[in-house]
Amino acid sequence: MPVLPSVAVVILNWNGKAFLEKFLPSVCQSTYGNLQLVLADNASTDDSVAFVQQHYPQIRIIRNPQNDGFAGGYNDALQHVQADIYVLLNQDVEVEAGWIEPVINMMQEDPNIAACQPKMRAYYQQDEFEYAGAAGGWMDYLGYTFCRGRILYTTEKDNGQYDDPQDIFWATGAALFIRSACFHEVGGFDRDFFAHMEEVDLCWRLKRAGYRICYCPDSRVFHVGGGSLPQGNPRKLYLNFRNNLMMLWKNLHSEDRWIVLSQRFFLDILAGVKSLVARKPKDMAAIYRAYKDYYRWRRNYVRKDNLPEKKLLKMSGVFHGIMIWRYYFLRRKKFSDLI
């Protein structure tokens, strides 16, 4: 019998007792044969750690000294986890018993697959795809992210239309399978991001290093979403805008950087005006702060990797067009219509 790769499911927790009570039972019923379960706690102030210690003694607990967000929290915790493959799992995700095996089988077939995600459906509407990852992440050439099964805030019902395994641009951080060696090779998450877009940035760097990112439809998980910051929260909007700009500056080929960012600047101004017209001044302020902090970051930025530059349009999972144009003006709300 071949030896199974060691797998560590690592759940990053911050004041998530209610989620842990609800979803840890499904995680503990996972059937994979070479598995360890880890709770990485981001300095919670509730009694979630005590709850896990009492009811799930088989789960190892790593305590981070402070809340450094998704990026810093995982970077710190994973320094203390030994496994061939990490599975980074949100605290608000329910899994099926055999959810791990199909993904590991896919990754075993090709050692060049660095990261992979399962099919992600909504916990409360289980016949629909979930916002955070759906059936695999894509990006257009201006850096706007979307998914197979979810474009902006429009999600599709899962009718089997995306049951084909395929290469994608990014895999969701809500249920991210990643080879530990690859994670550390490219430097893990960028701590400057704190939260949001960090998995897209990580996957982009993995692709620049020559690896594949894939989607495995035979594994299914169900995600609540918005557990830390709900949709529509100005803080979430700020992080998404700021981090997306930082990601583009870091990863775009030097020949493309200025033309892409100049177009983004124009479209983001329109987004700010749209927020003002819609009487959402806090959203406009969030976009302004995102640009202000992005420019401050850029002035002090020192490149952290020595990865080769690669043209974005030559990568898999990239849409050769402007997603928001087709969504808003051509009314193409489904991935199949967009592509």
mmCIF file of C-alpha atoms in Angstrom:
data_model
loop_
_atom_site.group_PDB
_atom_site.id
_atom_site.type_symbol
_atom_site.label_atom_id
_atom_site.label_comp_id
_atom_site.label_asym_id
_atom_site.label_seq_id
_atom_site.Cartn_x
_atom_site.Cartn_y
_atom_site.Cartn_z
ATOM 1 C CA MET A 1 0.000 0.000 0.000
ATOM 2 C CA PRO A 2 1.416 3.424 -0.889
ATOM 3 C CA VAL A 3 1.907 5.794 2.007
ATOM 4 C CA LEU A 4 -0.741 8.502 2.155
ATOM 5 C CA PRO A 5 0.554 12.074 2.171
ATOM 6 C CA SER A 6 0.186 13.623 5.603
ATOM 7 C CA VAL A 7 -2.568 16.219 5.735
ATOM 8 C CA ALA A 8 -3.168 18.904 8.363
ATOM 9 C CA VAL A 9 -6.535 20.638 8.445
ATOM 10 C CA VAL A 10 -5.802 23.989 10.074
ATOM 11 C CA ILE A 11 -8.750 26.131 11.160
ATOM 12 C CA LEU A 12 -7.969 29.753 11.918
ATOM 13 C CA ASN A 13 -10.221 30.915 14.738
ATOM 14 C CA TRP A 14 -11.076 34.318 16.104
ATOM 15 C CA ASN A 15 -13.953 34.467 18.579
ATOM 16 C CA GLY A 16 -15.681 31.722 16.646
ATOM 17 C CA LYS A 17 -17.173 29.488 19.325
ATOM 18 C CA ALA A 18 -20.625 29.473 17.695
ATOM 19 C CA PHE A 19 -19.145 28.337 14.389
ATOM 20 C CA LEU A 20 -16.909 25.746 16.044
ATOM 21 C CA GLU A 21 -19.854 24.268 17.923
ATOM 22 C CA LYS A 22 -21.769 23.974 14.682
ATOM 23 C CA PHE A 23 -19.112 22.829 12.223
ATOM 24 C CA LEU A 24 -16.335 20.982 14.077
ATOM 25 C CA PRO A 25 -18.418 17.761 14.239
ATOM 26 C CA SER A 26 -18.365 17.458 10.439
ATOM 27 C CA VAL A 27 -14.615 18.134 10.276
ATOM 28 C CA CYS A 28 -13.964 15.479 12.925
ATOM 29 C CA GLN A 29 -15.890 12.951 10.833
ATOM 30 C CA SER A 30 -13.387 13.278 7.970
ATOM 31 C CA THR A 31 -12.342 9.824 6.768
ATOM 32 C CA TYR A 32 -8.846 10.523 5.421
ATOM 33 C CA GLY A 33 -6.324 8.112 6.891
ATOM 34 C CA ASN A 34 -3.282 10.296 7.593
ATOM 35 C CA LEU A 35 -4.840 13.384 9.132
ATOM 36 C CA GLN A 36 -4.208 15.829 11.942
ATOM 37 C CA LEU A 37 -6.587 18.557 13.041
ATOM 38 C CA VAL A 38 -5.277 21.906 14.253
ATOM 39 C CA LEU A 39 -6.995 24.987 15.646
ATOM 40 C CA ALA A 40 -4.904 28.132 15.164
ATOM 41 C CA ASP A 41 -6.341 30.754 17.496
ATOM 42 C CA ASN A 42 -5.850 34.434 16.704
ATOM 43 C CA ALA A 43 -5.926 35.735 20.303
ATOM 44 C CA SER A 44 -9.657 35.155 20.779
ATOM 45 C CA THR A 45 -11.380 36.867 23.675
ATOM 46 C CA ASP A 46 -14.314 34.446 23.865
ATOM 47 C CA ASP A 47 -14.137 30.920 25.308
ATOM 48 C CA SER A 48 -13.748 29.150 21.969
ATOM 49 C CA VAL A 49 -10.350 27.679 22.884
ATOM 50 C CA ALA A 50 -11.646 26.325 26.189
ATOM 51 C CA PHE A 51 -14.612 24.825 24.331
ATOM 52 C CA VAL A 52 -12.328 22.945 21.922
ATOM 53 C CA GLN A 53 -10.030 21.783 24.714
ATOM 54 C CA GLN A 54 -12.981 20.350 26.600
ATOM 55 C CA HIS A 55 -14.953 18.754 23.783
ATOM 56 C CA TYR A 56 -12.292 17.979 21.137
ATOM 57 C CA PRO A 57 -9.083 16.970 22.927
ATOM 58 C CA GLN A 58 -7.851 15.324 19.689
ATOM 59 C CA ILE A 59 -7.506 18.755 18.089
ATOM 60 C CA ARG A 60 -4.145 20.407 18.556
ATOM 61 C CA ILE A 61 -4.300 24.078 19.519
ATOM 62 C CA ILE A 62 -1.779 26.717 18.447
ATOM 63 C CA ARG A 63 -2.177 30.098 20.132
ATOM 64 C CA ASN A 64 -1.065 33.161 18.197
ATOM 65 C CA PRO A 65 -0.106 35.984 20.582
ATOM 66 C CA GLN A 66 -2.185 38.574 18.702
ATOM 67 C CA ASN A 67 -4.715 38.886 15.907
ATOM 68 C CA ASP A 68 -2.658 39.461 12.761
ATOM 69 C CA GLY A 69 -5.547 38.634 10.474
ATOM 70 C CA PHE A 70 -5.889 35.761 8.039
ATOM 71 C CA ALA A 71 -2.478 36.269 6.445
ATOM 72 C CA GLY A 72 -0.347 36.759 9.540
ATOM 73 C CA GLY A 73 -2.341 34.289 11.608
ATOM 74 C CA TYR A 74 -1.794 31.439 9.178
ATOM 75 C CA ASN A 75 1.829 32.366 8.505
ATOM 76 C CA ASP A 76 2.613 32.190 12.230
ATOM 77 C CA ALA A 77 0.651 29.029 12.920
ATOM 78 C CA LEU A 78 1.924 27.039 9.940
ATOM 79 C CA GLN A 79 5.491 27.435 11.131
ATOM 80 C CA HIS A 80 4.520 24.922 13.828
ATOM 81 C CA VAL A 81 2.640 22.407 11.628
ATOM 82 C CA GLN A 82 4.400 19.494 9.953
ATOM 83 C CA ALA A 83 2.458 17.978 7.041
ATOM 84 C CA ASP A 84 2.831 17.323 3.333
ATOM 85 C CA ILE A 85 -0.362 19.199 2.560
ATOM 86 C CA TYR A 86 -2.050 21.970 4.517
ATOM 87 C CA VAL A 87 -5.807 22.398 4.313
ATOM 88 C CA LEU A 88 -6.681 25.921 5.394
ATOM 89 C CA LEU A 89 -10.319 25.783 6.447
ATOM 90 C CA ASN A 90 -12.558 28.612 7.596
ATOM 91 C CA GLN A 91 -14.314 28.168 10.909
ATOM 92 C CA ASP A 92 -17.730 28.564 9.230
ATOM 93 C CA VAL A 93 -17.445 25.622 6.817
ATOM 94 C CA GLU A 94 -19.264 22.281 6.952
ATOM 95 C CA VAL A 95 -17.585 19.401 5.132
ATOM 96 C CA GLU A 96 -18.680 16.003 3.871
ATOM 97 C CA ALA A 97 -17.034 12.919 5.356
ATOM 98 C CA GLY A 98 -14.982 12.054 2.244
ATOM 99 C CA TRP A 99 -14.129 15.597 1.215
ATOM 100 C CA ILE A 100 -10.348 15.259 1.505
ATOM 101 C CA GLU A 101 -9.662 12.132 -0.557
ATOM 102 C CA PRO A 102 -10.682 13.416 -4.042
ATOM 103 C CA VAL A 103 -8.497 16.499 -3.742
ATOM 104 C CA ILE A 104 -5.479 14.558 -2.518
ATOM 105 C CA ASN A 105 -5.933 12.047 -5.351
ATOM 106 C CA MET A 106 -5.945 14.880 -7.883
ATOM 107 C CA MET A 107 -2.837 16.454 -6.383
ATOM 108 C CA GLN A 108 -1.071 13.098 -6.286
ATOM 109 C CA GLU A 109 -1.627 12.638 -10.011
ATOM 110 C CA ASP A 110 0.464 15.718 -10.783
ATOM 111 C CA PRO A 111 3.130 16.980 -8.369
ATOM 112 C CA ASN A 112 3.026 20.308 -10.230
ATOM 113 C CA ILE A 113 -0.394 21.052 -8.715
ATOM 114 C CA ALA A 114 0.538 23.312 -5.814
ATOM 115 C CA ALA A 115 -2.952 24.218 -4.635
ATOM 116 C CA CYS A 116 -6.496 23.054 -5.111
ATOM 117 C CA GLN A 117 -9.992 23.830 -3.901
ATOM 118 C CA PRO A 118 -13.202 21.794 -3.558
ATOM 119 C CA LYS A 119 -16.615 22.809 -4.870
ATOM 120 C CA MET A 120 -17.986 25.411 -2.480
ATOM 121 C CA ARG A 121 -21.717 25.746 -2.001
ATOM 122 C CA ALA A 122 -23.712 27.990 0.318
ATOM 123 C CA TYR A 123 -24.580 26.542 3.705
ATOM 124 C CA TYR A 124 -28.020 28.135 3.873
ATOM 125 C CA GLN A 125 -28.879 27.601 0.176
ATOM 126 C CA GLN A 126 -27.146 24.316 -0.456
ATOM 127 C CA ASP A 127 -28.184 24.060 -4.098
ATOM 128 C CA GLU A 128 -26.340 27.330 -4.848
ATOM 129 C CA PHE A 129 -22.665 28.156 -5.172
ATOM 130 C CA GLU A 130 -21.134 30.228 -2.388
ATOM 131 C CA TYR A 131 -19.601 33.649 -2.936
ATOM 132 C CA ALA A 132 -16.107 32.981 -1.570
ATOM 133 C CA GLY A 133 -14.993 30.257 -3.971
ATOM 134 C CA ALA A 134 -17.866 28.620 -5.880
ATOM 135 C CA ALA A 135 -16.336 26.365 -8.560
ATOM 136 C CA GLY A 136 -12.922 27.973 -8.727
ATOM 137 C CA GLY A 137 -11.482 31.466 -8.931
ATOM 138 C CA TRP A 138 -10.801 33.468 -12.097
ATOM 139 C CA MET A 139 -9.570 37.006 -12.716
ATOM 140 C CA ASP A 140 -9.848 39.434 -15.605
ATOM 141 C CA TYR A 141 -6.869 41.313 -16.992
ATOM 142 C CA LEU A 142 -7.592 44.366 -14.824
ATOM 143 C CA GLY A 143 -7.481 42.315 -11.632
ATOM 144 C CA TYR A 144 -11.210 41.973 -10.942
ATOM 145 C CA THR A 145 -11.793 38.577 -9.355
ATOM 146 C CA PHE A 146 -14.789 36.297 -9.845
ATOM 147 C CA CYS A 147 -15.601 32.590 -9.824
ATOM 148 C CA ARG A 148 -17.130 29.907 -11.927
ATOM 149 C CA GLY A 149 -20.637 30.055 -10.511
ATOM 150 C CA ARG A 150 -20.329 33.553 -8.979
ATOM 151 C CA ILE A 151 -19.799 36.926 -10.620
ATOM 152 C CA LEU A 152 -19.798 39.890 -8.246
ATOM 153 C CA TYR A 153 -22.864 39.340 -6.028
ATOM 154 C CA THR A 154 -24.699 37.016 -8.433
ATOM 155 C CA THR A 155 -24.412 33.320 -7.579
ATOM 156 C CA GLU A 156 -25.719 30.434 -9.677
ATOM 157 C CA LYS A 157 -27.518 27.278 -8.706
ATOM 158 C CA ASP A 158 -25.349 24.185 -8.953
ATOM 159 C CA ASN A 159 -26.860 22.093 -11.735
ATOM 160 C CA GLY A 160 -23.661 20.226 -12.480
ATOM 161 C CA GLN A 161 -22.564 22.814 -15.042
ATOM 162 C CA TYR A 162 -19.135 23.130 -13.433
ATOM 163 C CA ASP A 163 -18.450 19.492 -12.617
ATOM 164 C CA ASP A 164 -15.334 19.368 -14.777
ATOM 165 C CA PRO A 165 -11.977 19.537 -12.990
ATOM 166 C CA GLN A 166 -9.842 22.275 -14.463
ATOM 167 C CA ASP A 167 -7.030 24.737 -13.919
ATOM 168 C CA ILE A 168 -8.118 27.996 -12.296
ATOM 169 C CA PHE A 169 -6.346 31.219 -11.401
ATOM 170 C CA TRP A 170 -6.930 31.177 -7.659
ATOM 171 C CA ALA A 171 -8.286 28.775 -5.061
ATOM 172 C CA THR A 172 -10.400 30.062 -2.199
ATOM 173 C CA GLY A 173 -8.774 30.564 1.179
ATOM 174 C CA ALA A 174 -11.957 29.287 2.825
ATOM 175 C CA ALA A 175 -10.980 25.695 1.941
ATOM 176 C CA LEU A 176 -7.487 25.802 0.467
ATOM 177 C CA PHE A 177 -5.459 22.634 -0.114
ATOM 178 C CA ILE A 178 -1.802 23.574 -0.614
ATOM 179 C CA ARG A 179 1.480 21.694 -0.568
ATOM 180 C CA SER A 180 3.424 22.866 2.451
ATOM 181 C CA ALA A 181 6.683 22.981 0.486
ATOM 182 C CA CYS A 182 5.095 25.249 -2.138
ATOM 183 C CA PHE A 183 3.523 27.498 0.500
ATOM 184 C CA HIS A 184 6.884 28.147 2.136
ATOM 185 C CA GLU A 185 8.795 28.277 -1.176
ATOM 186 C CA VAL A 186 6.936 31.405 -2.293
ATOM 187 C CA GLY A 187 6.906 32.975 1.172
ATOM 188 C CA GLY A 188 3.401 32.135 2.364
ATOM 189 C CA PHE A 189 0.781 34.845 2.624
ATOM 190 C CA ASP A 190 1.741 38.500 2.447
ATOM 191 C CA ARG A 191 1.259 39.864 5.963
ATOM 192 C CA ASP A 192 0.646 43.361 4.588
ATOM 193 C CA PHE A 193 -2.738 42.178 3.312
ATOM 194 C CA PHE A 194 -4.069 41.285 6.807
ATOM 195 C CA ALA A 195 -7.243 39.791 5.272
ATOM 196 C CA HIS A 196 -8.934 39.525 1.845
ATOM 197 C CA MET A 197 -7.227 38.836 -1.503
ATOM 198 C CA GLU A 198 -4.274 37.168 0.224
ATOM 199 C CA GLU A 199 -5.075 33.782 -1.333
ATOM 200 C CA VAL A 200 -5.316 35.340 -4.818
ATOM 201 C CA ASP A 201 -1.920 36.947 -4.343
ATOM 202 C CA LEU A 202 -0.479 33.649 -3.090
ATOM 203 C CA CYS A 203 -1.885 31.702 -6.042
ATOM 204 C CA TRP A 204 -0.555 34.301 -8.479
ATOM 205 C CA ARG A 205 2.928 33.895 -7.030
ATOM 206 C CA LEU A 206 2.593 30.110 -7.267
ATOM 207 C CA LYS A 207 1.682 30.438 -10.943
ATOM 208 C CA ARG A 208 4.648 32.737 -11.498
ATOM 209 C CA ALA A 209 6.785 29.984 -9.943
ATOM 210 C CA GLY A 210 5.442 27.555 -12.559
ATOM 211 C CA TYR A 211 2.843 25.649 -10.531
ATOM 212 C CA ARG A 212 -0.769 24.773 -11.304
ATOM 213 C CA ILE A 213 -3.864 25.769 -9.297
ATOM 214 C CA CYS A 214 -6.834 23.436 -9.727
ATOM 215 C CA TYR A 215 -10.501 22.877 -8.902
ATOM 216 C CA CYS A 216 -11.794 19.477 -7.744
ATOM 217 C CA PRO A 217 -15.584 19.092 -8.192
ATOM 218 C CA ASP A 218 -15.712 15.687 -6.486
ATOM 219 C CA SER A 219 -15.115 17.313 -3.101
ATOM 220 C CA ARG A 220 -17.877 19.493 -1.646
ATOM 221 C CA VAL A 221 -17.984 21.871 1.297
ATOM 222 C CA PHE A 222 -20.652 24.293 2.509
ATOM 223 C CA HIS A 223 -19.694 27.801 3.597
ATOM 224 C CA VAL A 224 -21.671 30.322 5.643
ATOM 225 C CA GLY A 225 -19.521 33.290 4.571
ATOM 226 C CA GLY A 226 -19.197 36.764 6.055
ATOM 227 C CA GLY A 227 -18.360 35.415 9.503
ATOM 228 C CA SER A 228 -15.768 38.111 10.198
ATOM 229 C CA LEU A 229 -16.853 40.913 7.856
ATOM 230 C CA PRO A 230 -20.214 40.676 6.074
ATOM 231 C CA GLN A 231 -20.797 41.804 2.500
ATOM 232 C CA GLY A 232 -21.371 45.534 2.271
ATOM 233 C CA ASN A 233 -19.160 46.367 5.242
ATOM 234 C CA PRO A 234 -16.971 49.420 4.409
ATOM 235 C CA ARG A 235 -13.996 47.775 6.126
ATOM 236 C CA LYS A 236 -14.319 44.783 3.798
ATOM 237 C CA LEU A 237 -14.599 47.106 0.792
ATOM 238 C CA TYR A 238 -11.476 48.978 1.906
ATOM 239 C CA LEU A 239 -9.427 45.796 2.281
ATOM 240 C CA ASN A 240 -10.576 44.398 -1.054
ATOM 241 C CA PHE A 241 -9.700 47.585 -2.956
ATOM 242 C CA ARG A 242 -6.377 48.205 -1.189
ATOM 243 C CA ASN A 243 -5.196 44.622 -1.338
ATOM 244 C CA ASN A 244 -6.198 44.198 -4.961
ATOM 245 C CA LEU A 245 -4.097 47.208 -5.942
ATOM 246 C CA MET A 246 -1.149 45.939 -3.901
ATOM 247 C CA MET A 247 -1.480 42.535 -5.554
ATOM 248 C CA LEU A 248 -1.453 44.051 -9.047
ATOM 249 C CA TRP A 249 1.617 46.179 -8.330
ATOM 250 C CA LYS A 250 3.508 43.158 -6.957
ATOM 251 C CA ASN A 251 2.643 40.585 -9.591
ATOM 252 C CA LEU A 252 1.971 42.268 -12.927
ATOM 253 C CA HIS A 253 4.662 42.100 -15.556
ATOM 254 C CA SER A 254 6.562 45.394 -15.547
ATOM 255 C CA GLU A 255 5.478 46.034 -19.149
ATOM 256 C CA ASP A 256 1.795 45.839 -18.143
ATOM 257 C CA ARG A 257 1.786 47.474 -14.720
ATOM 258 C CA TRP A 258 1.150 51.094 -15.667
ATOM 259 C CA ILE A 259 -1.446 50.499 -18.366
ATOM 260 C CA VAL A 260 -3.474 48.170 -16.132
ATOM 261 C CA LEU A 261 -3.298 50.372 -13.034
ATOM 262 C CA SER A 262 -4.222 53.509 -14.979
ATOM 263 C CA GLN A 263 -7.356 51.802 -16.292
ATOM 264 C CA ARG A 264 -8.170 50.542 -12.806
ATOM 265 C CA PHE A 265 -7.810 54.052 -11.411
ATOM 266 C CA PHE A 266 -10.412 55.373 -13.847
ATOM 267 C CA LEU A 267 -12.864 52.536 -13.134
ATOM 268 C CA ASP A 268 -12.398 52.828 -9.384
ATOM 269 C CA ILE A 269 -13.219 56.540 -9.582
ATOM 270 C CA LEU A 270 -16.460 55.543 -11.283
ATOM 271 C CA ALA A 271 -17.095 53.051 -8.460
ATOM 272 C CA GLY A 272 -16.630 55.833 -5.917
ATOM 273 C CA VAL A 273 -19.021 58.136 -7.793
ATOM 274 C CA LYS A 274 -21.554 55.297 -8.023
ATOM 275 C CA SER A 275 -21.341 54.878 -4.231
ATOM 276 C CA LEU A 276 -21.956 58.578 -3.729
ATOM 277 C CA VAL A 277 -24.954 58.589 -6.075
ATOM 278 C CA ALA A 278 -26.309 55.551 -4.220
ATOM 279 C CA ARG A 279 -26.008 57.530 -0.975
ATOM 280 C CA LYS A 280 -23.273 55.334 0.416
ATOM 281 C CA PRO A 281 -20.650 57.892 1.430
ATOM 282 C CA LYS A 282 -18.892 55.386 3.692
ATOM 283 C CA ASP A 283 -18.203 53.193 0.654
ATOM 284 C CA MET A 284 -16.708 56.126 -1.238
ATOM 285 C CA ALA A 285 -14.579 56.976 1.793
ATOM 286 C CA ALA A 286 -13.401 53.358 1.962
ATOM 287 C CA ILE A 287 -12.242 53.482 -1.674
ATOM 288 C CA TYR A 288 -10.445 56.779 -1.048
ATOM 289 C CA ARG A 289 -8.668 55.354 2.024
ATOM 290 C CA ALA A 290 -7.741 52.230 0.078
ATOM 291 C CA TYR A 291 -5.960 54.324 -2.561
ATOM 292 C CA LYS A 292 -4.328 56.556 0.036
ATOM 293 C CA ASP A 293 -2.914 53.572 1.935
ATOM 294 C CA TYR A 294 -1.977 51.767 -1.274
ATOM 295 C CA TYR A 295 0.162 54.718 -2.420
ATOM 296 C CA ARG A 296 1.767 54.923 1.019
ATOM 297 C CA TRP A 297 2.527 51.177 0.859
ATOM 298 C CA ARG A 298 3.919 51.493 -2.661
ATOM 299 C CA ARG A 299 6.362 54.225 -1.690
ATOM 300 C CA ASN A 300 7.893 51.917 0.932
ATOM 301 C CA TYR A 301 7.516 48.617 -0.925
ATOM 302 C CA VAL A 302 10.556 46.365 -1.210
ATOM 303 C CA ARG A 303 10.109 43.265 -3.378
ATOM 304 C CA LYS A 304 9.909 40.148 -1.213
ATOM 305 C CA ASP A 305 10.325 37.473 -3.885
ATOM 306 C CA ASN A 306 12.667 36.615 -6.732
ATOM 307 C CA LEU A 307 9.997 34.946 -8.842
ATOM 308 C CA PRO A 308 10.077 35.437 -12.606
ATOM 309 C CA GLU A 309 7.773 37.935 -14.268
ATOM 310 C CA LYS A 310 5.032 36.366 -16.370
ATOM 311 C CA LYS A 311 2.434 37.919 -18.616
ATOM 312 C CA LEU A 312 -0.969 37.672 -16.943
ATOM 313 C CA LEU A 313 -2.848 36.932 -20.167
ATOM 314 C CA LYS A 314 -0.714 33.834 -20.748
ATOM 315 C CA MET A 315 -1.906 32.231 -17.498
ATOM 316 C CA SER A 316 -4.859 29.872 -17.106
ATOM 317 C CA GLY A 317 -7.958 31.170 -15.352
ATOM 318 C CA VAL A 318 -7.614 34.696 -16.758
ATOM 319 C CA PHE A 319 -10.445 36.347 -18.684
ATOM 320 C CA HIS A 320 -9.171 38.395 -21.638
ATOM 321 C CA GLY A 321 -11.650 41.201 -21.105
ATOM 322 C CA ILE A 322 -13.202 43.454 -18.477
ATOM 323 C CA MET A 323 -15.588 41.510 -16.284
ATOM 324 C CA ILE A 324 -17.484 44.492 -14.856
ATOM 325 C CA TRP A 325 -18.184 45.841 -18.359
ATOM 326 C CA ARG A 326 -19.852 42.614 -19.412
ATOM 327 C CA TYR A 327 -21.664 42.259 -16.098
ATOM 328 C CA TYR A 328 -23.141 45.748 -15.816
ATOM 329 C CA PHE A 329 -23.511 46.838 -19.450
ATOM 330 C CA LEU A 330 -23.983 43.567 -21.340
ATOM 331 C CA ARG A 331 -25.935 41.945 -18.465
ATOM 332 C CA ARG A 332 -23.899 38.752 -18.542
ATOM 333 C CA LYS A 333 -24.438 37.509 -15.017
ATOM 334 C CA LYS A 334 -23.313 33.872 -15.389
ATOM 335 C CA PHE A 335 -19.796 32.583 -15.862
ATOM 336 C CA SER A 336 -20.840 30.566 -18.921
ATOM 337 C CA ASP A 337 -22.288 33.732 -20.513
ATOM 338 C CA LEU A 338 -19.271 35.830 -19.559
ATOM 339 C CA ILE A 339 -16.691 33.471 -21.005
#
